[in-house]
Amino acid sequence: VRKAEAKRLSDLAAKDEKKAEMLKERLKYFFEVNKLKSIDTARYKLTLAKNGGKAPLIVDESVSPTELPEKFQKISVDLDKAAIRTALEAGESLDFAHLGDRGSSLRIK
């Protein structure tokens, strides 16, 4: 019974959030179409403000990173966990890695 009520309330909350987001988008569109910056009401002040932070970076995805100058490339080296695991399972001793305990879990059927 409580799970059903929790689901009902969760669904209502999600519906309310979706409706609020839709209303915000419509208000934003209204501000942009009418070239408004802010509106004062009896209870609230609505303002259309630019987002802060860095401007979005738009990169042409059709360009291969290898075609770019070296200063715009980033080279990364990652460890090969599969190769490390294979070496450890084969009995090789590595001073930087070891196989851990698998742990346990309780199963009720």
PDB file of C-alpha atoms in Angstrom:
ATOM      1  CA  VAL A   1       0.000   0.000   0.000  1.00  0.00           C
ATOM      2  CA  ARG A   2       2.787   2.434   0.926  1.00  0.00           C
ATOM      3  CA  LYS A   3       4.773   1.574  -2.186  1.00  0.00           C
ATOM      4  CA  ALA A   4       1.726   2.324  -4.336  1.00  0.00           C
ATOM      5  CA  GLU A   5       1.208   5.656  -2.546  1.00  0.00           C
ATOM      6  CA  ALA A   6       4.910   6.502  -2.864  1.00  0.00           C
ATOM      7  CA  LYS A   7       4.761   5.754  -6.595  1.00  0.00           C
ATOM      8  CA  ARG A   8       1.624   7.886  -6.979  1.00  0.00           C
ATOM      9  CA  LEU A   9       3.274  10.824  -5.207  1.00  0.00           C
ATOM     10  CA  SER A  10       6.493  10.353  -7.155  1.00  0.00           C
ATOM     11  CA  ASP A  11       4.559  10.369 -10.428  1.00  0.00           C
ATOM     12  CA  LEU A  12       2.712  13.535  -9.377  1.00  0.00           C
ATOM     13  CA  ALA A  13       5.989  15.232  -8.445  1.00  0.00           C
ATOM     14  CA  ALA A  14       7.530  14.287 -11.801  1.00  0.00           C
ATOM     15  CA  LYS A  15       4.440  15.617 -13.579  1.00  0.00           C
ATOM     16  CA  ASP A  16       4.668  18.903 -11.645  1.00  0.00           C
ATOM     17  CA  GLU A  17       8.369  19.267 -12.475  1.00  0.00           C
ATOM     18  CA  LYS A  18       7.692  18.654 -16.163  1.00  0.00           C
ATOM     19  CA  LYS A  19       4.890  21.226 -16.160  1.00  0.00           C
ATOM     20  CA  ALA A  20       7.064  23.816 -14.384  1.00  0.00           C
ATOM     21  CA  GLU A  21       9.889  23.241 -16.880  1.00  0.00           C
ATOM     22  CA  MET A  22       7.465  23.642 -19.793  1.00  0.00           C
ATOM     23  CA  LEU A  23       6.128  26.902 -18.340  1.00  0.00           C
ATOM     24  CA  LYS A  24       9.678  28.220 -17.869  1.00  0.00           C
ATOM     25  CA  GLU A  25      10.488  27.389 -21.492  1.00  0.00           C
ATOM     26  CA  ARG A  26       7.340  29.190 -22.678  1.00  0.00           C
ATOM     27  CA  LEU A  27       8.190  32.248 -20.560  1.00  0.00           C
ATOM     28  CA  LYS A  28      11.737  32.257 -21.927  1.00  0.00           C
ATOM     29  CA  TYR A  29      10.359  32.089 -25.481  1.00  0.00           C
ATOM     30  CA  PHE A  30       7.962  34.974 -24.700  1.00  0.00           C
ATOM     31  CA  PHE A  31      10.842  37.100 -23.385  1.00  0.00           C
ATOM     32  CA  GLU A  32      13.001  36.352 -26.444  1.00  0.00           C
ATOM     33  CA  VAL A  33      10.243  36.988 -29.014  1.00  0.00           C
ATOM     34  CA  ASN A  34       9.256  40.270 -27.369  1.00  0.00           C
ATOM     35  CA  LYS A  35      12.894  41.276 -26.717  1.00  0.00           C
ATOM     36  CA  LEU A  36      12.253  41.699 -22.987  1.00  0.00           C
ATOM     37  CA  LYS A  37      14.915  41.656 -20.287  1.00  0.00           C
ATOM     38  CA  SER A  38      12.697  41.692 -17.187  1.00  0.00           C
ATOM     39  CA  ILE A  39       9.120  42.049 -15.969  1.00  0.00           C
ATOM     40  CA  ASP A  40       8.057  43.217 -12.501  1.00  0.00           C
ATOM     41  CA  THR A  41       4.874  41.760 -11.028  1.00  0.00           C
ATOM     42  CA  ALA A  42       3.227  42.252  -7.638  1.00  0.00           C
ATOM     43  CA  ARG A  43       4.961  39.144  -6.263  1.00  0.00           C
ATOM     44  CA  TYR A  44       7.953  38.437  -8.495  1.00  0.00           C
ATOM     45  CA  LYS A  45      10.540  39.938 -10.794  1.00  0.00           C
ATOM     46  CA  LEU A  46      11.157  37.792 -13.869  1.00  0.00           C
ATOM     47  CA  THR A  47      14.487  38.309 -15.624  1.00  0.00           C
ATOM     48  CA  LEU A  48      15.984  36.709 -18.712  1.00  0.00           C
ATOM     49  CA  ALA A  49      19.706  36.491 -17.985  1.00  0.00           C
ATOM     50  CA  LYS A  50      22.624  35.079 -19.940  1.00  0.00           C
ATOM     51  CA  ASN A  51      24.154  31.903 -18.533  1.00  0.00           C
ATOM     52  CA  GLY A  52      27.409  32.398 -16.667  1.00  0.00           C
ATOM     53  CA  GLY A  53      30.657  30.540 -17.049  1.00  0.00           C
ATOM     54  CA  LYS A  54      32.610  29.826 -20.195  1.00  0.00           C
ATOM     55  CA  ALA A  55      30.970  30.080 -23.601  1.00  0.00           C
ATOM     56  CA  PRO A  56      30.133  26.683 -25.133  1.00  0.00           C
ATOM     57  CA  LEU A  57      32.885  25.267 -27.340  1.00  0.00           C
ATOM     58  CA  ILE A  58      31.640  23.962 -30.664  1.00  0.00           C
ATOM     59  CA  VAL A  59      34.132  21.734 -32.484  1.00  0.00           C
ATOM     60  CA  ASP A  60      33.659  20.343 -35.989  1.00  0.00           C
ATOM     61  CA  GLU A  61      33.345  16.603 -35.298  1.00  0.00           C
ATOM     62  CA  SER A  62      34.273  15.750 -38.891  1.00  0.00           C
ATOM     63  CA  VAL A  63      37.868  16.893 -38.260  1.00  0.00           C
ATOM     64  CA  SER A  64      40.138  14.123 -36.997  1.00  0.00           C
ATOM     65  CA  PRO A  65      42.234  15.050 -33.934  1.00  0.00           C
ATOM     66  CA  THR A  66      45.326  13.791 -35.783  1.00  0.00           C
ATOM     67  CA  GLU A  67      44.802  16.515 -38.421  1.00  0.00           C
ATOM     68  CA  LEU A  68      45.018  19.278 -35.821  1.00  0.00           C
ATOM     69  CA  PRO A  69      48.233  21.015 -34.754  1.00  0.00           C
ATOM     70  CA  GLU A  70      50.005  19.252 -31.875  1.00  0.00           C
ATOM     71  CA  LYS A  71      49.164  22.043 -29.408  1.00  0.00           C
ATOM     72  CA  PHE A  72      45.462  21.129 -29.781  1.00  0.00           C
ATOM     73  CA  GLN A  73      45.980  17.409 -29.223  1.00  0.00           C
ATOM     74  CA  LYS A  74      45.954  15.530 -25.940  1.00  0.00           C
ATOM     75  CA  ILE A  75      47.648  12.186 -25.606  1.00  0.00           C
ATOM     76  CA  SER A  76      46.583   9.945 -22.758  1.00  0.00           C
ATOM     77  CA  VAL A  77      48.043   6.690 -21.522  1.00  0.00           C
ATOM     78  CA  ASP A  78      45.801   4.330 -19.554  1.00  0.00           C
ATOM     79  CA  LEU A  79      46.664   1.119 -17.829  1.00  0.00           C
ATOM     80  CA  ASP A  80      45.446  -2.111 -19.384  1.00  0.00           C
ATOM     81  CA  LYS A  81      43.478  -3.707 -16.538  1.00  0.00           C
ATOM     82  CA  ALA A  82      42.680  -6.809 -18.596  1.00  0.00           C
ATOM     83  CA  ALA A  83      46.388  -7.455 -19.223  1.00  0.00           C
ATOM     84  CA  ILE A  84      47.205  -6.882 -15.531  1.00  0.00           C
ATOM     85  CA  ARG A  85      44.439  -9.301 -14.477  1.00  0.00           C
ATOM     86  CA  THR A  86      45.643 -11.924 -16.969  1.00  0.00           C
ATOM     87  CA  ALA A  87      49.217 -11.631 -15.672  1.00  0.00           C
ATOM     88  CA  LEU A  88      48.110 -11.949 -12.026  1.00  0.00           C
ATOM     89  CA  GLU A  89      45.845 -14.915 -12.791  1.00  0.00           C
ATOM     90  CA  ALA A  90      48.782 -16.582 -14.587  1.00  0.00           C
ATOM     91  CA  GLY A  91      50.762 -16.351 -11.344  1.00  0.00           C
ATOM     92  CA  GLU A  92      52.936 -13.379 -12.223  1.00  0.00           C
ATOM     93  CA  SER A  93      53.870 -11.219  -9.224  1.00  0.00           C
ATOM     94  CA  LEU A  94      53.342  -7.488  -9.713  1.00  0.00           C
ATOM     95  CA  ASP A  95      54.411  -4.986  -7.054  1.00  0.00           C
ATOM     96  CA  PHE A  96      51.830  -2.400  -8.177  1.00  0.00           C
ATOM     97  CA  ALA A  97      48.709  -4.621  -8.285  1.00  0.00           C
ATOM     98  CA  HIS A  98      47.092  -7.661  -6.712  1.00  0.00           C
ATOM     99  CA  LEU A  99      43.761  -9.486  -6.915  1.00  0.00           C
ATOM    100  CA  GLY A 100      41.377  -8.579  -4.112  1.00  0.00           C
ATOM    101  CA  ASP A 101      38.837 -10.666  -2.195  1.00  0.00           C
ATOM    102  CA  ARG A 102      35.571 -11.124  -4.052  1.00  0.00           C
ATOM    103  CA  GLY A 103      33.519 -10.573  -0.913  1.00  0.00           C
ATOM    104  CA  SER A 104      30.211 -12.271  -0.236  1.00  0.00           C
ATOM    105  CA  SER A 105      26.519 -11.583  -0.490  1.00  0.00           C
ATOM    106  CA  LEU A 106      23.406 -13.027   1.102  1.00  0.00           C
ATOM    107  CA  ARG A 107      20.890 -14.597  -1.260  1.00  0.00           C
ATOM    108  CA  ILE A 108      17.377 -15.400  -0.144  1.00  0.00           C
ATOM    109  CA  LYS A 109      15.319 -17.560  -2.493  1.00  0.00           C
TER     110      LYS A 109
END
